Amino acid sequence: MSNKICIVIGASHAGVTLGLQLRKEGWEGAIKLVGAENEMPYHRPPLSKEHLAGDKELDAMRLRPAKVFEDNGIELLLGSTALELDRANKVVHLDDGETLHYDKLAICTGSLVKTLPFDSEYANIFYIRTGSDVAKLKEQVQVGKKVLIIGAGYIGLEVAAVLRTQGLEVTVIEMADRILKRVTSEQMSQYMTELHCSHGVEIKTATQIKDITGDGAIESVYCDDGIQYLVDFVVVGIGVSPNVCLAKQAGLEINEGILVDEFSCTSDPDIFAAGDCTRHPSSIYDRLIRLESVQ
């Protein structure tokens, strides 16, 4: 057994896969997987679908059973956030005060939801990124409530579909001239619009928020087309940004994501990165790309 240590920051899909593959490929040293959530790693796509609908609990969404990590000698440090990366001394400082030494390090910090600039002023604005986000949203679900969803991408439309089946009045607004514009064709956008509308979802494209009123909680939303929406709560799904906070603090090269080469190596030869936080070369497009959704 080697005395070398690999630290993996981020316990979602990329981090878990990297840790297990590293062991499979013959790494004999320690592997420590650091995750900010106090949960065993789980799949995120079902959060806005089966999990929100109540059809699938987190335990049914685990990336791997606990025994898989035990059998592969991967130590899970859950509920811990990496605050600082000291490349000169090869240590990572966690928010609980623990300091971890590494020989090799992988940053798999994923992405952060894009937020509204005024979201801290209102208690009834919700985002979906974690299981705890969904738990908070579920507390608001009640037949007849009015919800405004900002953003007609995957998250917004998935949430719209679930909440509509649960008896809520659902309106989706999108600033682009059609839904799912970034990811699909005009024909598919039209089909999905008609499908959602046939189930009672109101969809407004080419529409932006002009003003919001409410004391501590949003009560009305005014859009640039002159329409006022009375709401009980708002769900926001306007995209994500790569979580480069740790990489930026450490001085790694960043350009719309952590820059990595074809081997997922960063500008530091002992630090690698994978997943949503990276911008990597694509042999298909012959340029650097960043994936923002499951492909």
Coordinates of C-alpha atoms in Angstrom, one line a residue:
M1 CA 0.0 0.0 0.0
S2 CA 1.4 3.4 -1.0
N3 CA 1.5 6.3 1.5
K4 CA 0.5 8.8 -1.2
I5 CA -2.8 10.6 -0.8
C6 CA -5.3 11.8 -3.4
I7 CA -7.9 14.3 -2.3
V8 CA -11.1 14.6 -4.4
I9 CA -13.1 17.8 -3.7
G10 CA -16.7 17.3 -4.6
A11 CA -18.8 14.2 -3.9
S12 CA -21.2 14.2 -6.9
H13 CA -21.1 12.3 -10.1
A14 CA -17.7 13.4 -11.3
G15 CA -16.0 13.1 -8.0
V16 CA -17.4 9.7 -7.2
T17 CA -16.6 8.3 -10.6
L18 CA -13.1 9.7 -10.5
G19 CA -12.4 8.2 -7.1
L20 CA -13.6 4.7 -8.0
Q21 CA -11.9 4.7 -11.4
L22 CA -8.7 5.9 -9.8
R23 CA -8.7 2.8 -7.5
K24 CA -9.7 0.6 -10.5
E25 CA -6.7 1.9 -12.5
G26 CA -4.3 0.9 -9.7
W27 CA -3.9 3.8 -7.4
E28 CA -2.7 2.2 -4.1
G29 CA -2.6 5.2 -1.9
A30 CA -5.4 6.8 0.2
I31 CA -8.4 8.4 -1.5
K32 CA -10.4 10.9 0.4
L33 CA -13.6 12.2 -1.0
V34 CA -14.8 15.6 0.4
G35 CA -18.5 16.5 0.0
A36 CA -20.2 19.7 1.2
E37 CA -23.6 18.0 1.7
N38 CA -24.1 15.7 4.7
E39 CA -25.6 13.0 2.5
M40 CA -24.2 10.0 0.8
P41 CA -23.6 10.9 -2.9
Y42 CA -26.8 10.9 -5.0
H43 CA -27.9 11.4 -8.6
R44 CA -29.1 15.0 -9.2
P45 CA -31.3 14.7 -12.3
P46 CA -34.2 13.1 -10.4
L47 CA -34.4 16.0 -8.0
S48 CA -36.7 18.1 -10.2
K49 CA -38.7 15.1 -11.3
E50 CA -39.3 11.9 -9.3
H51 CA -37.9 13.3 -6.1
L52 CA -40.0 16.5 -6.2
A53 CA -43.1 14.4 -7.1
G54 CA -42.5 12.2 -4.1
D55 CA -42.0 9.1 -6.2
K56 CA -38.3 8.5 -5.3
E57 CA -36.5 9.3 -2.0
L58 CA -32.8 10.2 -1.8
D59 CA -31.9 6.7 -0.6
A60 CA -33.1 5.4 -4.0
M61 CA -31.0 7.9 -5.8
R62 CA -27.6 7.0 -4.4
L63 CA -24.7 6.9 -6.8
R64 CA -23.2 3.9 -5.1
P65 CA -24.0 2.0 -1.9
A66 CA -21.9 2.8 1.1
K67 CA -20.3 -0.6 0.9
V68 CA -18.7 0.2 -2.5
F69 CA -16.7 3.1 -0.9
E70 CA -15.7 0.9 2.0
D71 CA -14.6 -2.0 -0.3
N72 CA -12.6 0.4 -2.4
G73 CA -10.9 2.1 0.6
I74 CA -12.4 5.5 -0.2
E75 CA -12.8 7.7 2.9
L76 CA -15.9 9.9 2.7
L77 CA -15.7 13.3 4.4
L78 CA -19.3 14.5 4.1
G79 CA -20.7 17.8 5.4
S80 CA -17.3 19.4 4.8
T81 CA -16.4 22.3 2.5
A82 CA -12.9 23.0 1.2
L83 CA -12.3 26.7 2.0
E84 CA -8.7 27.1 0.9
L85 CA -6.1 25.3 -1.3
D86 CA -2.5 25.8 -0.4
R87 CA -0.6 24.6 -3.5
A88 CA 2.8 25.5 -2.2
N89 CA 2.4 23.2 0.8
K90 CA 0.0 20.8 -0.8
V91 CA -2.8 21.1 1.8
V92 CA -6.5 21.8 1.8
H93 CA -8.2 23.6 4.6
L94 CA -11.7 22.5 5.4
D95 CA -14.5 24.6 7.1
D96 CA -14.4 22.3 10.1
G97 CA -10.8 23.3 10.8
E98 CA -9.3 20.0 9.5
T99 CA -6.3 20.3 7.2
L100 CA -5.7 17.6 4.6
H101 CA -2.3 16.9 2.9
Y102 CA -2.3 15.6 -0.7
D103 CA 0.1 14.3 -3.3
K104 CA -2.5 14.6 -6.0
L105 CA -5.8 16.5 -5.9
A106 CA -8.9 16.5 -8.1
I107 CA -11.4 19.4 -8.1
C108 CA -14.9 18.2 -9.0
T109 CA -16.9 21.0 -7.5
G110 CA -19.6 21.1 -10.1
S111 CA -21.7 24.1 -10.7
L112 CA -23.7 26.8 -8.9
V113 CA -27.2 27.9 -9.7
K114 CA -27.5 31.4 -11.2
T115 CA -29.5 33.5 -8.8
L116 CA -31.7 36.5 -9.0
P117 CA -30.0 39.7 -7.7
F118 CA -32.8 40.3 -5.2
D119 CA -33.4 36.8 -4.0
S120 CA -32.2 37.4 -0.4
E121 CA -35.0 39.9 0.1
Y122 CA -37.8 37.3 -0.3
A123 CA -38.4 34.1 1.5
N124 CA -40.5 32.5 -1.2
I125 CA -37.9 32.2 -4.0
F126 CA -36.7 28.7 -4.6
Y127 CA -33.9 27.0 -6.5
I128 CA -33.2 23.3 -7.1
R129 CA -29.7 22.0 -6.8
T130 CA -29.7 19.8 -3.7
G131 CA -32.0 17.5 -1.8
S132 CA -32.5 20.1 0.9
D133 CA -33.6 22.6 -1.8
V134 CA -36.3 20.2 -2.9
A135 CA -37.4 19.6 0.8
K136 CA -37.9 23.3 1.2
L137 CA -39.9 23.6 -2.0
K138 CA -42.1 20.6 -1.1
E139 CA -43.3 22.5 2.0
Q140 CA -44.9 25.1 -0.4
V141 CA -46.8 22.6 -2.5
Q142 CA -50.5 22.9 -2.0
V143 CA -53.4 22.4 -4.5
G144 CA -54.5 25.8 -5.9
K145 CA -51.4 27.7 -5.1
K146 CA -50.0 30.0 -7.8
V147 CA -46.3 29.5 -8.8
L148 CA -44.3 31.5 -11.2
I149 CA -41.3 29.6 -12.8
I150 CA -38.6 31.8 -14.2
G151 CA -36.7 30.0 -16.9
A152 CA -37.9 27.5 -19.5
G153 CA -34.9 25.1 -19.6
Y154 CA -34.8 21.6 -18.3
I155 CA -35.2 22.5 -14.6
G156 CA -38.0 25.0 -15.1
L157 CA -40.1 22.7 -17.3
E158 CA -39.6 19.6 -15.2
V159 CA -40.7 21.5 -12.1
A160 CA -43.6 22.9 -14.0
A161 CA -44.8 19.4 -15.1
V162 CA -44.5 18.0 -11.5
L163 CA -46.3 21.0 -9.8
R164 CA -49.1 21.0 -12.4
T165 CA -49.8 17.3 -11.7
Q166 CA -50.0 18.2 -8.0
G167 CA -52.8 20.7 -8.7
L168 CA -50.9 24.1 -8.7
E169 CA -51.5 26.9 -11.1
V170 CA -48.2 27.1 -13.0
T171 CA -46.9 29.9 -15.2
V172 CA -43.5 29.8 -16.9
I173 CA -41.7 32.9 -18.2
E174 CA -38.7 32.7 -20.5
M175 CA -36.7 35.6 -21.9
A176 CA -35.7 33.8 -25.1
D177 CA -38.2 33.6 -28.0
R178 CA -38.8 29.9 -27.4
I179 CA -38.4 27.3 -24.7
L180 CA -35.3 25.1 -24.5
K181 CA -33.6 27.3 -27.1
R182 CA -30.1 26.5 -26.0
V183 CA -30.5 22.7 -26.3
T184 CA -33.0 21.8 -29.0
S185 CA -34.6 22.6 -32.3
E186 CA -37.5 24.9 -33.1
Q187 CA -39.7 21.9 -33.9
M188 CA -39.0 20.3 -30.5
S189 CA -39.5 23.6 -28.7
Q190 CA -42.9 23.9 -30.3
Y191 CA -43.8 20.3 -29.4
M192 CA -42.8 20.8 -25.8
T193 CA -44.7 24.1 -25.6
E194 CA -47.9 22.5 -26.8
L195 CA -47.4 19.5 -24.5
H196 CA -47.1 21.6 -21.4
C197 CA -49.9 23.9 -22.4
S198 CA -52.2 20.9 -23.0
H199 CA -51.7 20.0 -19.3
G200 CA -52.6 23.5 -18.1
V201 CA -49.2 25.2 -17.9
E202 CA -49.1 28.8 -19.1
I203 CA -45.9 29.6 -21.0
K204 CA -44.8 33.1 -21.8
T205 CA -41.7 33.5 -24.0
A206 CA -39.8 36.7 -25.0
T207 CA -40.7 37.9 -21.5
Q208 CA -38.7 39.5 -18.7
I209 CA -39.4 40.6 -15.2
K210 CA -39.9 44.4 -14.8
D211 CA -40.8 44.7 -11.2
I212 CA -41.6 42.7 -8.0
T213 CA -43.7 43.7 -5.0
G214 CA -44.1 42.1 -1.6
D215 CA -42.9 42.5 2.0
G216 CA -40.5 39.7 2.8
A217 CA -42.3 37.4 0.3
I218 CA -43.1 38.0 -3.4
E219 CA -46.7 38.8 -3.9
S220 CA -46.8 40.2 -7.4
V221 CA -44.5 40.0 -10.4
Y222 CA -44.8 42.6 -13.2
C223 CA -43.4 41.6 -16.6
D224 CA -42.3 43.8 -19.5
D225 CA -45.4 42.9 -21.5
G226 CA -47.5 44.7 -19.0
I227 CA -49.0 41.6 -17.3
Q228 CA -49.1 41.2 -13.5
Y229 CA -48.8 37.8 -11.9
L230 CA -50.1 37.2 -8.4
V231 CA -47.9 34.4 -6.9
D232 CA -47.6 32.3 -3.8
F233 CA -44.0 31.4 -4.6
V234 CA -41.4 31.6 -7.3
V235 CA -39.1 28.9 -8.7
V236 CA -35.9 30.0 -10.6
G237 CA -34.2 27.8 -13.2
I238 CA -32.0 30.2 -15.2
G239 CA -28.9 28.1 -15.6
V240 CA -25.7 27.4 -13.8
S241 CA -22.2 28.7 -13.5
P242 CA -19.1 26.6 -13.0
N243 CA -18.1 26.5 -9.3
V244 CA -14.5 27.7 -9.7
C245 CA -14.3 29.4 -6.2
L246 CA -11.6 27.0 -4.9
A247 CA -9.6 27.0 -8.1
K248 CA -9.7 30.7 -8.3
Q249 CA -8.5 31.1 -4.8
A250 CA -5.6 28.7 -5.5
G251 CA -4.6 30.7 -8.6
L252 CA -5.3 28.0 -11.2
E253 CA -6.0 29.0 -14.8
I254 CA -9.7 29.8 -15.3
N255 CA -11.6 30.8 -18.4
E256 CA -15.4 30.2 -18.1
G257 CA -14.5 27.1 -16.0
I258 CA -11.3 25.5 -14.7
L259 CA -9.1 25.0 -17.8
V260 CA -7.9 21.4 -18.2
D261 CA -6.1 19.6 -21.0
E262 CA -7.1 16.3 -22.7
F263 CA -6.0 14.4 -19.6
S264 CA -8.1 16.7 -17.2
C265 CA -5.0 18.2 -15.8
T266 CA -5.1 21.9 -14.7
S267 CA -2.4 24.4 -14.9
D268 CA -0.9 22.7 -11.8
P269 CA 0.5 19.2 -12.8
D270 CA -0.6 17.8 -9.4
I271 CA -4.1 19.0 -9.6
F272 CA -6.8 17.7 -11.9
A273 CA -10.4 18.7 -12.5
A274 CA -13.5 17.1 -13.9
G275 CA -17.2 17.6 -14.4
D276 CA -19.3 20.8 -14.6
C277 CA -16.6 23.0 -13.1
T278 CA -14.3 22.5 -16.1
R279 CA -13.7 23.8 -19.6
H280 CA -12.1 21.1 -21.6
P281 CA -11.0 20.4 -25.2
S282 CA -13.5 18.6 -27.4
S283 CA -12.2 16.5 -30.3
I284 CA -15.7 16.7 -31.8
Y285 CA -15.9 20.5 -32.0
D286 CA -12.2 21.1 -32.1
R287 CA -12.4 23.8 -29.4
L288 CA -12.8 24.2 -25.6
I289 CA -16.3 23.5 -24.3
R290 CA -18.2 23.4 -21.0
L291 CA -21.1 21.0 -20.5
E292 CA -24.0 22.4 -18.5
S293 CA -26.3 19.4 -18.6
V294 CA -26.2 15.6 -18.9
Q295 CA -25.2 14.6 -22.4

